[in-house]
């Protein structure tokens, strides 16, 4: 390329950005980042918002500060003079000016790398960054990920400078676009940035990339299905699995693909919300070792029933966004524990973590505290279901979520979508997601929050026959003021599998009181739930109020809402319990399971 075009590329190139759309990371090759030593890269990173994508246009990542003769060049960027922000965090919460910012944020820091073993490999792991993230190390673009709520990892080994400073750059972009998942329009706030942990993992040349262990759903509760993937291994590599409390210690061998698979006889105590029993599970190879706490339980359906460990269970649920005042989606473990405690206080045995994968620690805490979980990816409202980029993004996110949490006993339902149009393209799109769940994890149930067909007042979404549990979002008493619509639907709906109400609710401004048919009052919200519970009694296998807390949403603009969806049973700051909170609490305590 002529020097002219090269030097003026940032001026003359109408599309300078697509050259950076390298292949995204492979979701099945991510490091299973649990139960092994790590070096945290959290803390203060240099940061700038980059409104015109100048970082990419002018190739700041090359750090070219002198010309061929060594003379200093007037470069429009000096990384280490930029302000610093906290990682993990959402940039919206770091500075008032960034509150509504949608675009690119550039994070950079250096770290000194001293090799600890000759053949060690170094892997960078991010818990999540919203939405797109490109990774540079020492001026090279080495990885790209899309999807705002799932983990990914990038290998650094071959680009690292040993015994020297290394510069890492993360270019994160949360601009909404039509072909993404979710697409342009949704009912939550688009927090941007690196809002979950950033860590470095040192692993040997052959390392345990993934470990999957679960109770085989055979109604005998006596078989553990194990699948361990060793990266860099061929066949015959020994892999040890130990569960001391079950006196289980076996040696397996990898196949040609580096996978060691087996079914082992064992009779564990079964995990349940009442008895969240966890076992220490250790997996090791000659050079590597991981350890985690795992619970064993069986979740199945039988006709319209949902069975946990063979016993019928009613899902006493609540929906929840991942949000905390002041810090957006960057919840601490203490915040996460409080959320689960407040759901328990409400009498719930299950939480729907909507509408995107929440932090991995929620599932670890739910395992420990005894709370079932519904986890889902943001296949939300209208998407470009025919678009291959959109399909790939949804399939990546589904794969990343399932691979991240398929050892968590608390997770019983994979949600493949929420309120989507019943079209051919959408059906294929979501069936592909169901297939991914079943291929990667045959031990759990699949579901989707479907819309009711209001023309014929029944649930007849074509997706119903491909998911294990049918869920409906309905707001009779709110968006439709006539409560009885719910009774009509339940009467008309003939399904051969469990049906749950995955969302219902009404906005109520905390502390705003009035008549029980006056909208936005606590009295109306409470009445709405009383009616819903009355009319659905005996026709459903689960009930999930929308929602535990008020939450931020830029599409909620009336004077009661002011940028918040006010359907919480508890206020945004998690302090005020609205009247409906007691209605749900009393109800949950009345349901015996
Ligand atoms: C929908 C949607 C939620 C939304 C809720 C509401 O059902 O799934 O994300 O917040 O309705 O209208 O409040």
Short mmCIF file of C-alpha atoms in Angstrom, two decimals, residues 23 27 39 81 84 103 152 184 186 224 273 292 317 375 384 437 450 475 507 515 522 548 568:
data_model
loop_
_atom_site.label_atom_id
_atom_site.label_comp_id
_atom_site.label_asym_id
_atom_site.label_seq_id
_atom_site.Cartn_x
_atom_site.Cartn_y
_atom_site.Cartn_z
CA UNK A 23 -13.05 -14.23 14.13
CA UNK A 27 -17.21 -20.65 22.88
CA UNK A 39 -3.65 -13.58 39.07
CA UNK A 81 -1.83 9.86 30.97
CA UNK A 84 -8.21 5.68 35.44
CA UNK A 103 -19.93 3.54 22.02
CA UNK A 152 -14.45 -15.66 27.42
CA UNK A 184 -31.88 -2.35 19.53
CA UNK A 186 -35.14 -3.72 25.39
CA UNK A 224 -22.29 -39.80 37.88
CA UNK A 273 -33.09 -26.03 48.34
CA UNK A 292 -14.84 -27.27 42.96
CA UNK A 317 -40.22 -17.96 41.79
CA UNK A 375 -30.76 -18.90 33.57
CA UNK A 384 -32.91 -10.63 13.15
CA UNK A 437 -28.57 -27.08 25.58
CA UNK A 450 -43.65 -17.30 25.39
CA UNK A 475 -50.08 -9.04 32.55
CA UNK A 507 -45.89 -0.90 38.35
CA UNK A 515 -57.61 2.89 45.60
CA UNK A 522 -49.09 -0.18 45.93
CA UNK A 548 -37.92 -8.50 42.78
CA UNK A 568 -40.46 -4.30 41.77
#
